[in-house]
C-alpha cells in the first residue's frame, strides 16, 4: 500500500516562509466552489469577494501589493488547511 503524502508548513512554504505574497485556490464545500485565498502567517484568507478568480488578481498592476492589501475572510490556519488536503484524510 502506498504511503500517503504528508503536507505540512515546512514542506509546503518556500524557504523564506511567509515573507512573500502567497496566493492559492481552495475548495469550499460551504459555497460549493473554489475560492481565491491569501496565505499569511495569521491564516488562510478568502479574498474572492475582491478577486473572484486568480486571473482577476494577477491582472492587477501590482498583484503582490493587491494581495497583501486585501483583508479577506479568515478560513483557517495553513496547518489546518494542509491537514485536510490529502483526499484520503479529508473530513
PDB file as gemmi writes it, atoms N, CA and C in Angstrom:
CRYST1    1.000    1.000    1.000  90.00  90.00  90.00 P 1                      
ATOM      1  N   UNK A   1       0.845  -1.184   0.000  1.00  0.00           N  
ATOM      2  CA  UNK A   1       0.000   0.000   0.000  1.00  0.00           C  
ATOM      3  C   UNK A   1       0.889   1.246   0.000  1.00  0.00           C  
ATOM      4  N   UNK A   2       0.646   2.183  -0.920  1.00  0.00           N  
ATOM      5  CA  UNK A   2       1.488   3.391  -0.972  1.00  0.00           C  
ATOM      6  C   UNK A   2       1.293   4.251   0.269  1.00  0.00           C  
ATOM      7  N   UNK A   3       2.374   4.878   0.665  1.00  0.00           N  
ATOM      8  CA  UNK A   3       2.334   5.762   1.824  1.00  0.00           C  
ATOM      9  C   UNK A   3       1.701   7.086   1.416  1.00  0.00           C  
ATOM     10  N   UNK A   4       0.830   7.609   2.274  1.00  0.00           N  
ATOM     11  CA  UNK A   4       0.192   8.890   1.994  1.00  0.00           C  
ATOM     12  C   UNK A   4       1.173  10.036   2.173  1.00  0.00           C  
ATOM     13  N   UNK A   5       1.075  11.010   1.297  1.00  0.00           N  
ATOM     14  CA  UNK A   5       1.915  12.198   1.397  1.00  0.00           C  
ATOM     15  C   UNK A   5       1.502  12.999   2.636  1.00  0.00           C  
ATOM     16  N   UNK A   6       2.466  13.506   3.338  1.00  0.00           N  
ATOM     17  CA  UNK A   6       2.196  14.353   4.481  1.00  0.00           C  
ATOM     18  C   UNK A   6       2.491  15.788   4.094  1.00  0.00           C  
ATOM     19  N   UNK A   7       1.484  16.634   4.171  1.00  0.00           N  
ATOM     20  CA  UNK A   7       1.680  18.054   3.897  1.00  0.00           C  
ATOM     21  C   UNK A   7       1.808  18.789   5.219  1.00  0.00           C  
ATOM     22  N   UNK A   8       2.818  19.624   5.305  1.00  0.00           N  
ATOM     23  CA  UNK A   8       2.957  20.488   6.473  1.00  0.00           C  
ATOM     24  C   UNK A   8       3.594  21.798   6.030  1.00  0.00           C  
ATOM     25  N   UNK A   9       3.642  22.737   6.943  1.00  0.00           N  
ATOM     26  CA  UNK A   9       4.156  24.065   6.618  1.00  0.00           C  
ATOM     27  C   UNK A   9       5.597  23.982   6.116  1.00  0.00           C  
ATOM     28  N   UNK A  10       6.400  23.135   6.729  1.00  0.00           N  
ATOM     29  CA  UNK A  10       7.820  23.042   6.367  1.00  0.00           C  
ATOM     30  C   UNK A  10       8.036  22.573   4.933  1.00  0.00           C  
ATOM     31  N   UNK A  11       7.199  21.648   4.441  1.00  0.00           N  
ATOM     32  CA  UNK A  11       7.422  21.150   3.081  1.00  0.00           C  
ATOM     33  C   UNK A  11       6.488  21.781   2.058  1.00  0.00           C  
ATOM     34  N   UNK A  12       5.765  22.800   2.467  1.00  0.00           N  
ATOM     35  CA  UNK A  12       4.827  23.465   1.567  1.00  0.00           C  
ATOM     36  C   UNK A  12       5.240  24.899   1.251  1.00  0.00           C  
ATOM     37  N   UNK A  13       5.638  25.644   2.257  1.00  0.00           N  
ATOM     38  CA  UNK A  13       6.030  27.042   2.049  1.00  0.00           C  
ATOM     39  C   UNK A  13       7.411  27.138   1.412  1.00  0.00           C  
ATOM     40  N   UNK A  14       7.678  28.250   0.724  1.00  0.00           N  
ATOM     41  CA  UNK A  14       9.042  28.468   0.224  1.00  0.00           C  
ATOM     42  C   UNK A  14      10.012  28.638   1.400  1.00  0.00           C  
ATOM     43  N   UNK A  15      11.293  28.617   1.120  1.00  0.00           N  
ATOM     44  CA  UNK A  15      12.316  28.706   2.182  1.00  0.00           C  
ATOM     45  C   UNK A  15      12.166  29.947   3.053  1.00  0.00           C  
ATOM     46  N   UNK A  16      11.658  31.057   2.461  1.00  0.00           N  
ATOM     47  CA  UNK A  16      11.507  32.275   3.268  1.00  0.00           C  
ATOM     48  C   UNK A  16      10.150  32.346   3.973  1.00  0.00           C  
ATOM     49  N   UNK A  17       9.450  31.240   3.999  1.00  0.00           N  
ATOM     50  CA  UNK A  17       8.193  31.167   4.745  1.00  0.00           C  
ATOM     51  C   UNK A  17       7.123  32.090   4.193  1.00  0.00           C  
ATOM     52  N   UNK A  18       6.585  32.910   5.072  1.00  0.00           N  
ATOM     53  CA  UNK A  18       5.501  33.826   4.715  1.00  0.00           C  
ATOM     54  C   UNK A  18       6.004  35.184   4.233  1.00  0.00           C  
ATOM     55  N   UNK A  19       7.291  35.302   3.948  1.00  0.00           N  
ATOM     56  CA  UNK A  19       7.867  36.601   3.591  1.00  0.00           C  
ATOM     57  C   UNK A  19       7.296  37.178   2.299  1.00  0.00           C  
ATOM     58  N   UNK A  20       6.894  36.352   1.383  1.00  0.00           N  
ATOM     59  CA  UNK A  20       6.371  36.830   0.109  1.00  0.00           C  
ATOM     60  C   UNK A  20       4.864  36.985   0.132  1.00  0.00           C  
ATOM     61  N   UNK A  21       4.304  37.234  -1.022  1.00  0.00           N  
ATOM     62  CA  UNK A  21       2.852  37.301  -1.200  1.00  0.00           C  
ATOM     63  C   UNK A  21       2.413  35.945  -1.736  1.00  0.00           C  
ATOM     64  N   UNK A  22       1.676  35.207  -0.942  1.00  0.00           N  
ATOM     65  CA  UNK A  22       1.292  33.846  -1.295  1.00  0.00           C  
ATOM     66  C   UNK A  22      -0.199  33.767  -1.578  1.00  0.00           C  
ATOM     67  N   UNK A  23      -0.546  33.298  -2.755  1.00  0.00           N  
ATOM     68  CA  UNK A  23      -1.946  33.149  -3.153  1.00  0.00           C  
ATOM     69  C   UNK A  23      -2.209  31.698  -3.514  1.00  0.00           C  
ATOM     70  N   UNK A  24      -3.464  31.316  -3.444  1.00  0.00           N  
ATOM     71  CA  UNK A  24      -3.845  29.957  -3.814  1.00  0.00           C  
ATOM     72  C   UNK A  24      -5.335  29.875  -4.076  1.00  0.00           C  
ATOM     73  N   UNK A  25      -5.769  28.662  -4.327  1.00  0.00           N  
ATOM     74  CA  UNK A  25      -7.203  28.391  -4.505  1.00  0.00           C  
ATOM     75  C   UNK A  25      -7.554  27.227  -3.601  1.00  0.00           C  
ATOM     76  N   UNK A  26      -8.683  27.302  -2.957  1.00  0.00           N  
ATOM     77  CA  UNK A  26      -9.173  26.214  -2.117  1.00  0.00           C  
ATOM     78  C   UNK A  26     -10.613  25.902  -2.497  1.00  0.00           C  
ATOM     79  N   UNK A  27     -11.001  24.661  -2.290  1.00  0.00           N  
ATOM     80  CA  UNK A  27     -12.391  24.263  -2.494  1.00  0.00           C  
ATOM     81  C   UNK A  27     -13.133  24.497  -1.192  1.00  0.00           C  
ATOM     82  N   UNK A  28     -14.248  25.239  -1.284  1.00  0.00           N  
ATOM     83  CA  UNK A  28     -15.066  25.498  -0.099  1.00  0.00           C  
ATOM     84  C   UNK A  28     -16.396  24.767  -0.236  1.00  0.00           C  
ATOM     85  N   UNK A  29     -16.552  23.677   0.489  1.00  0.00           N  
ATOM     86  CA  UNK A  29     -17.817  22.942   0.421  1.00  0.00           C  
ATOM     87  C   UNK A  29     -19.019  23.801   0.816  1.00  0.00           C  
ATOM     88  N   UNK A  30     -18.803  24.755   1.729  1.00  0.00           N  
ATOM     89  CA  UNK A  30     -19.917  25.592   2.185  1.00  0.00           C  
ATOM     90  C   UNK A  30     -20.450  26.515   1.094  1.00  0.00           C  
ATOM     91  N   UNK A  31     -19.630  26.827   0.094  1.00  0.00           N  
ATOM     92  CA  UNK A  31     -20.099  27.645  -1.027  1.00  0.00           C  
ATOM     93  C   UNK A  31     -20.134  26.827  -2.326  1.00  0.00           C  
ATOM     94  N   UNK A  32     -19.810  25.536  -2.190  1.00  0.00           N  
ATOM     95  CA  UNK A  32     -19.823  24.597  -3.313  1.00  0.00           C  
ATOM     96  C   UNK A  32     -18.992  25.074  -4.497  1.00  0.00           C  
ATOM     97  N   UNK A  33     -17.805  25.580  -4.188  1.00  0.00           N  
ATOM     98  CA  UNK A  33     -16.937  26.039  -5.257  1.00  0.00           C  
ATOM     99  C   UNK A  33     -15.585  26.491  -4.747  1.00  0.00           C  
ATOM    100  N   UNK A  34     -14.735  26.897  -5.689  1.00  0.00           N  
ATOM    101  CA  UNK A  34     -13.390  27.343  -5.327  1.00  0.00           C  
ATOM    102  C   UNK A  34     -13.373  28.795  -4.856  1.00  0.00           C  
ATOM    103  N   UNK A  35     -12.385  29.098  -4.045  1.00  0.00           N  
ATOM    104  CA  UNK A  35     -12.155  30.470  -3.597  1.00  0.00           C  
ATOM    105  C   UNK A  35     -10.683  30.814  -3.769  1.00  0.00           C  
ATOM    106  N   UNK A  36     -10.433  32.062  -4.080  1.00  0.00           N  
ATOM    107  CA  UNK A  36      -9.064  32.576  -4.144  1.00  0.00           C  
ATOM    108  C   UNK A  36      -8.678  32.960  -2.718  1.00  0.00           C  
ATOM    109  N   UNK A  37      -7.484  32.557  -2.308  1.00  0.00           N  
ATOM    110  CA  UNK A  37      -7.062  32.819  -0.938  1.00  0.00           C  
ATOM    111  C   UNK A  37      -5.693  33.479  -0.884  1.00  0.00           C  
ATOM    112  N   UNK A  38      -5.499  34.227   0.185  1.00  0.00           N  
ATOM    113  CA  UNK A  38      -4.191  34.769   0.553  1.00  0.00           C  
ATOM    114  C   UNK A  38      -3.692  33.913   1.710  1.00  0.00           C  
ATOM    115  N   UNK A  39      -2.461  33.466   1.617  1.00  0.00           N  
ATOM    116  CA  UNK A  39      -1.875  32.631   2.670  1.00  0.00           C  
ATOM    117  C   UNK A  39      -0.902  33.496   3.448  1.00  0.00           C  
ATOM    118  N   UNK A  40      -1.218  33.638   4.725  1.00  0.00           N  
ATOM    119  CA  UNK A  40      -0.426  34.523   5.601  1.00  0.00           C  
ATOM    120  C   UNK A  40      -0.047  33.790   6.878  1.00  0.00           C  
ATOM    121  N   UNK A  41       0.891  34.349   7.624  1.00  0.00           N  
ATOM    122  CA  UNK A  41       1.292  33.751   8.898  1.00  0.00           C  
ATOM    123  C   UNK A  41       0.105  33.665   9.851  1.00  0.00           C  
ATOM    124  N   UNK A  42      -0.870  34.531   9.687  1.00  0.00           N  
ATOM    125  CA  UNK A  42      -2.036  34.550  10.572  1.00  0.00           C  
ATOM    126  C   UNK A  42      -3.183  33.678  10.065  1.00  0.00           C  
ATOM    127  N   UNK A  43      -3.001  33.016   8.927  1.00  0.00           N  
ATOM    128  CA  UNK A  43      -4.025  32.111   8.433  1.00  0.00           C  
ATOM    129  C   UNK A  43      -4.234  32.188   6.934  1.00  0.00           C  
ATOM    130  N   UNK A  44      -5.264  31.476   6.496  1.00  0.00           N  
ATOM    131  CA  UNK A  44      -5.669  31.435   5.091  1.00  0.00           C  
ATOM    132  C   UNK A  44      -6.930  32.282   4.976  1.00  0.00           C  
ATOM    133  N   UNK A  45      -6.894  33.290   4.086  1.00  0.00           N  
ATOM    134  CA  UNK A  45      -7.976  34.270   3.984  1.00  0.00           C  
ATOM    135  C   UNK A  45      -8.615  34.231   2.607  1.00  0.00           C  
ATOM    136  N   UNK A  46      -9.929  34.095   2.573  1.00  0.00           N  
ATOM    137  CA  UNK A  46     -10.682  34.087   1.317  1.00  0.00           C  
ATOM    138  C   UNK A  46     -10.793  35.523   0.820  1.00  0.00           C  
ATOM    139  N   UNK A  47     -10.264  35.780  -0.372  1.00  0.00           N  
ATOM    140  CA  UNK A  47     -10.312  37.127  -0.945  1.00  0.00           C  
ATOM    141  C   UNK A  47     -11.189  37.162  -2.199  1.00  0.00           C  
ATOM    142  N   UNK A  48     -12.030  36.143  -2.346  1.00  0.00           N  
ATOM    143  CA  UNK A  48     -12.864  36.014  -3.535  1.00  0.00           C  
ATOM    144  C   UNK A  48     -13.805  37.191  -3.736  1.00  0.00           C  
ATOM    145  N   UNK A  49     -14.243  37.830  -2.662  1.00  0.00           N  
ATOM    146  CA  UNK A  49     -15.161  38.969  -2.831  1.00  0.00           C  
ATOM    147  C   UNK A  49     -14.473  40.123  -3.564  1.00  0.00           C  
ATOM    148  N   UNK A  50     -13.159  40.233  -3.443  1.00  0.00           N  
ATOM    149  CA  UNK A  50     -12.412  41.271  -4.159  1.00  0.00           C  
ATOM    150  C   UNK A  50     -11.831  40.758  -5.475  1.00  0.00           C  
ATOM    151  N   UNK A  51     -11.419  39.492  -5.497  1.00  0.00           N  
ATOM    152  CA  UNK A  51     -10.804  38.880  -6.673  1.00  0.00           C  
ATOM    153  C   UNK A  51     -11.448  37.512  -6.901  1.00  0.00           C  
ATOM    154  N   UNK A  52     -12.529  37.458  -7.666  1.00  0.00           N  
ATOM    155  CA  UNK A  52     -13.272  36.209  -7.861  1.00  0.00           C  
ATOM    156  C   UNK A  52     -12.460  35.081  -8.517  1.00  0.00           C  
ATOM    157  N   UNK A  53     -11.442  35.447  -9.288  1.00  0.00           N  
ATOM    158  CA  UNK A  53     -10.588  34.433  -9.914  1.00  0.00           C  
ATOM    159  C   UNK A  53      -9.124  34.843  -9.759  1.00  0.00           C  
ATOM    160  N   UNK A  54      -8.242  33.865  -9.926  1.00  0.00           N  
ATOM    161  CA  UNK A  54      -6.808  34.178  -9.890  1.00  0.00           C  
ATOM    162  C   UNK A  54      -6.463  35.148 -11.016  1.00  0.00           C  
ATOM    163  N   UNK A  55      -7.152  35.027 -12.122  1.00  0.00           N  
ATOM    164  CA  UNK A  55      -6.910  35.954 -13.236  1.00  0.00           C  
ATOM    165  C   UNK A  55      -7.180  37.391 -12.801  1.00  0.00           C  
ATOM    166  N   UNK A  56      -8.286  37.605 -12.073  1.00  0.00           N  
ATOM    167  CA  UNK A  56      -8.597  38.957 -11.600  1.00  0.00           C  
ATOM    168  C   UNK A  56      -7.466  39.500 -10.731  1.00  0.00           C  
ATOM    169  N   UNK A  57      -6.916  38.651  -9.879  1.00  0.00           N  
ATOM    170  CA  UNK A  57      -5.813  39.078  -9.018  1.00  0.00           C  
ATOM    171  C   UNK A  57      -4.552  39.347  -9.828  1.00  0.00           C  
ATOM    172  N   UNK A  58      -4.204  38.431 -10.709  1.00  0.00           N  
ATOM    173  CA  UNK A  58      -2.934  38.569 -11.426  1.00  0.00           C  
ATOM    174  C   UNK A  58      -2.950  39.650 -12.486  1.00  0.00           C  
ATOM    175  N   UNK A  59      -4.123  40.130 -12.869  1.00  0.00           N  
ATOM    176  CA  UNK A  59      -4.188  41.230 -13.834  1.00  0.00           C  
ATOM    177  C   UNK A  59      -4.104  42.607 -13.177  1.00  0.00           C  
ATOM    178  N   UNK A  60      -3.963  42.656 -11.870  1.00  0.00           N  
ATOM    179  CA  UNK A  60      -3.760  43.937 -11.198  1.00  0.00           C  
ATOM    180  C   UNK A  60      -2.383  44.486 -11.585  1.00  0.00           C  
ATOM    181  N   UNK A  61      -2.223  45.787 -11.520  1.00  0.00           N  
ATOM    182  CA  UNK A  61      -0.933  46.400 -11.869  1.00  0.00           C  
ATOM    183  C   UNK A  61       0.174  45.855 -10.980  1.00  0.00           C  
ATOM    184  N   UNK A  62      -0.116  45.713  -9.692  1.00  0.00           N  
ATOM    185  CA  UNK A  62       0.831  45.116  -8.749  1.00  0.00           C  
ATOM    186  C   UNK A  62       0.090  44.017  -7.966  1.00  0.00           C  
ATOM    187  N   UNK A  63       0.047  42.815  -8.525  1.00  0.00           N  
ATOM    188  CA  UNK A  63      -0.711  41.737  -7.887  1.00  0.00           C  
ATOM    189  C   UNK A  63      -0.276  41.435  -6.452  1.00  0.00           C  
ATOM    190  N   UNK A  64       1.024  41.465  -6.191  1.00  0.00           N  
ATOM    191  CA  UNK A  64       1.501  41.170  -4.832  1.00  0.00           C  
ATOM    192  C   UNK A  64       0.983  42.208  -3.845  1.00  0.00           C  
ATOM    193  N   UNK A  65       1.028  43.468  -4.213  1.00  0.00           N  
ATOM    194  CA  UNK A  65       0.524  44.527  -3.339  1.00  0.00           C  
ATOM    195  C   UNK A  65      -0.989  44.408  -3.161  1.00  0.00           C  
ATOM    196  N   UNK A  66      -1.699  44.068  -4.230  1.00  0.00           N  
ATOM    197  CA  UNK A  66      -3.155  43.893  -4.149  1.00  0.00           C  
ATOM    198  C   UNK A  66      -3.494  42.755  -3.198  1.00  0.00           C  
ATOM    199  N   UNK A  67      -2.765  41.671  -3.288  1.00  0.00           N  
ATOM    200  CA  UNK A  67      -2.988  40.525  -2.413  1.00  0.00           C  
ATOM    201  C   UNK A  67      -2.741  40.889  -0.953  1.00  0.00           C  
ATOM    202  N   UNK A  68      -1.657  41.593  -0.706  1.00  0.00           N  
ATOM    203  CA  UNK A  68      -1.314  41.961   0.665  1.00  0.00           C  
ATOM    204  C   UNK A  68      -2.308  42.964   1.266  1.00  0.00           C  
ATOM    205  N   UNK A  69      -2.887  43.810   0.422  1.00  0.00           N  
ATOM    206  CA  UNK A  69      -3.797  44.851   0.906  1.00  0.00           C  
ATOM    207  C   UNK A  69      -5.213  44.337   1.154  1.00  0.00           C  
ATOM    208  N   UNK A  70      -5.535  43.183   0.636  1.00  0.00           N  
ATOM    209  CA  UNK A  70      -6.896  42.653   0.729  1.00  0.00           C  
ATOM    210  C   UNK A  70      -7.074  41.913   2.055  1.00  0.00           C  
ATOM    211  N   UNK A  71      -7.970  42.386   2.944  1.00  0.00           N  
ATOM    212  CA  UNK A  71      -8.105  41.735   4.247  1.00  0.00           C  
ATOM    213  C   UNK A  71      -8.692  40.323   4.159  1.00  0.00           C  
ATOM    214  N   UNK A  72      -9.767  40.141   3.438  1.00  0.00           N  
ATOM    215  CA  UNK A  72     -10.381  38.832   3.275  1.00  0.00           C  
ATOM    216  C   UNK A  72     -11.026  38.279   4.531  1.00  0.00           C  
ATOM    217  N   UNK A  73     -11.620  37.104   4.368  1.00  0.00           N  
ATOM    218  CA  UNK A  73     -12.291  36.386   5.455  1.00  0.00           C  
ATOM    219  C   UNK A  73     -11.399  35.230   5.884  1.00  0.00           C  
ATOM    220  N   UNK A  74     -11.036  35.192   7.156  1.00  0.00           N  
ATOM    221  CA  UNK A  74     -10.165  34.118   7.634  1.00  0.00           C  
ATOM    222  C   UNK A  74     -10.928  32.802   7.611  1.00  0.00           C  
ATOM    223  N   UNK A  75     -10.337  31.812   6.950  1.00  0.00           N  
ATOM    224  CA  UNK A  75     -10.952  30.488   6.869  1.00  0.00           C  
ATOM    225  C   UNK A  75     -10.395  29.536   7.917  1.00  0.00           C  
ATOM    226  N   UNK A  76      -9.071  29.523   8.054  1.00  0.00           N  
ATOM    227  CA  UNK A  76      -8.415  28.594   8.966  1.00  0.00           C  
ATOM    228  C   UNK A  76      -6.922  28.888   8.974  1.00  0.00           C  
ATOM    229  N   UNK A  77      -6.194  28.102   9.733  1.00  0.00           N  
ATOM    230  CA  UNK A  77      -4.730  28.202   9.695  1.00  0.00           C  
ATOM    231  C   UNK A  77      -4.226  27.417   8.493  1.00  0.00           C  
ATOM    232  N   UNK A  78      -3.007  27.694   8.071  1.00  0.00           N  
ATOM    233  CA  UNK A  78      -2.419  26.920   6.987  1.00  0.00           C  
ATOM    234  C   UNK A  78      -2.250  25.462   7.424  1.00  0.00           C  
ATOM    235  N   UNK A  79      -1.905  25.244   8.673  1.00  0.00           N  
ATOM    236  CA  UNK A  79      -1.747  23.887   9.185  1.00  0.00           C  
ATOM    237  C   UNK A  79      -3.046  23.089   9.044  1.00  0.00           C  
ATOM    238  N   UNK A  80      -4.167  23.712   9.405  1.00  0.00           N  
ATOM    239  CA  UNK A  80      -5.464  23.025   9.296  1.00  0.00           C  
ATOM    240  C   UNK A  80      -5.817  22.742   7.844  1.00  0.00           C  
ATOM    241  N   UNK A  81      -5.534  23.697   6.966  1.00  0.00           N  
ATOM    242  CA  UNK A  81      -5.814  23.504   5.540  1.00  0.00           C  
ATOM    243  C   UNK A  81      -4.997  22.340   4.987  1.00  0.00           C  
ATOM    244  N   UNK A  82      -3.721  22.306   5.292  1.00  0.00           N  
ATOM    245  CA  UNK A  82      -2.860  21.242   4.794  1.00  0.00           C  
ATOM    246  C   UNK A  82      -3.263  19.878   5.355  1.00  0.00           C  
ATOM    247  N   UNK A  83      -3.643  19.847   6.622  1.00  0.00           N  
ATOM    248  CA  UNK A  83      -4.056  18.586   7.245  1.00  0.00           C  
ATOM    249  C   UNK A  83      -5.293  18.005   6.561  1.00  0.00           C  
ATOM    250  N   UNK A  84      -6.117  18.862   5.980  1.00  0.00           N  
ATOM    251  CA  UNK A  84      -7.350  18.406   5.352  1.00  0.00           C  
ATOM    252  C   UNK A  84      -7.238  18.346   3.820  1.00  0.00           C  
ATOM    253  N   UNK A  85      -6.027  18.439   3.290  1.00  0.00           N  
ATOM    254  CA  UNK A  85      -5.831  18.484   1.843  1.00  0.00           C  
ATOM    255  C   UNK A  85      -5.637  17.130   1.193  1.00  0.00           C  
ATOM    256  N   UNK A  86      -5.130  16.169   1.899  1.00  0.00           N  
ATOM    257  CA  UNK A  86      -4.924  14.845   1.335  1.00  0.00           C  
ATOM    258  C   UNK A  86      -6.278  14.147   1.272  1.00  0.00           C  
ATOM    259  N   UNK A  87      -6.696  13.764   0.072  1.00  0.00           N  
ATOM    260  CA  UNK A  87      -8.058  13.251  -0.154  1.00  0.00           C  
ATOM    261  C   UNK A  87      -8.427  12.108   0.789  1.00  0.00           C  
ATOM    262  N   UNK A  88      -7.520  11.186   1.019  1.00  0.00           N  
ATOM    263  CA  UNK A  88      -7.827  10.038   1.862  1.00  0.00           C  
ATOM    264  C   UNK A  88      -8.028  10.407   3.334  1.00  0.00           C  
ATOM    265  N   UNK A  89      -7.595  11.602   3.716  1.00  0.00           N  
ATOM    266  CA  UNK A  89      -7.707  12.033   5.116  1.00  0.00           C  
ATOM    267  C   UNK A  89      -8.758  13.121   5.317  1.00  0.00           C  
ATOM    268  N   UNK A  90      -9.425  13.547   4.244  1.00  0.00           N  
ATOM    269  CA  UNK A  90     -10.373  14.668   4.348  1.00  0.00           C  
ATOM    270  C   UNK A  90     -11.563  14.342   5.221  1.00  0.00           C  
ATOM    271  N   UNK A  91     -12.012  15.395   5.914  1.00  0.00           N  
ATOM    272  CA  UNK A  91     -13.269  15.262   6.643  1.00  0.00           C  
ATOM    273  C   UNK A  91     -14.221  16.332   6.171  1.00  0.00           C  
TER     274      UNK A  91                                                      
END                                                                             
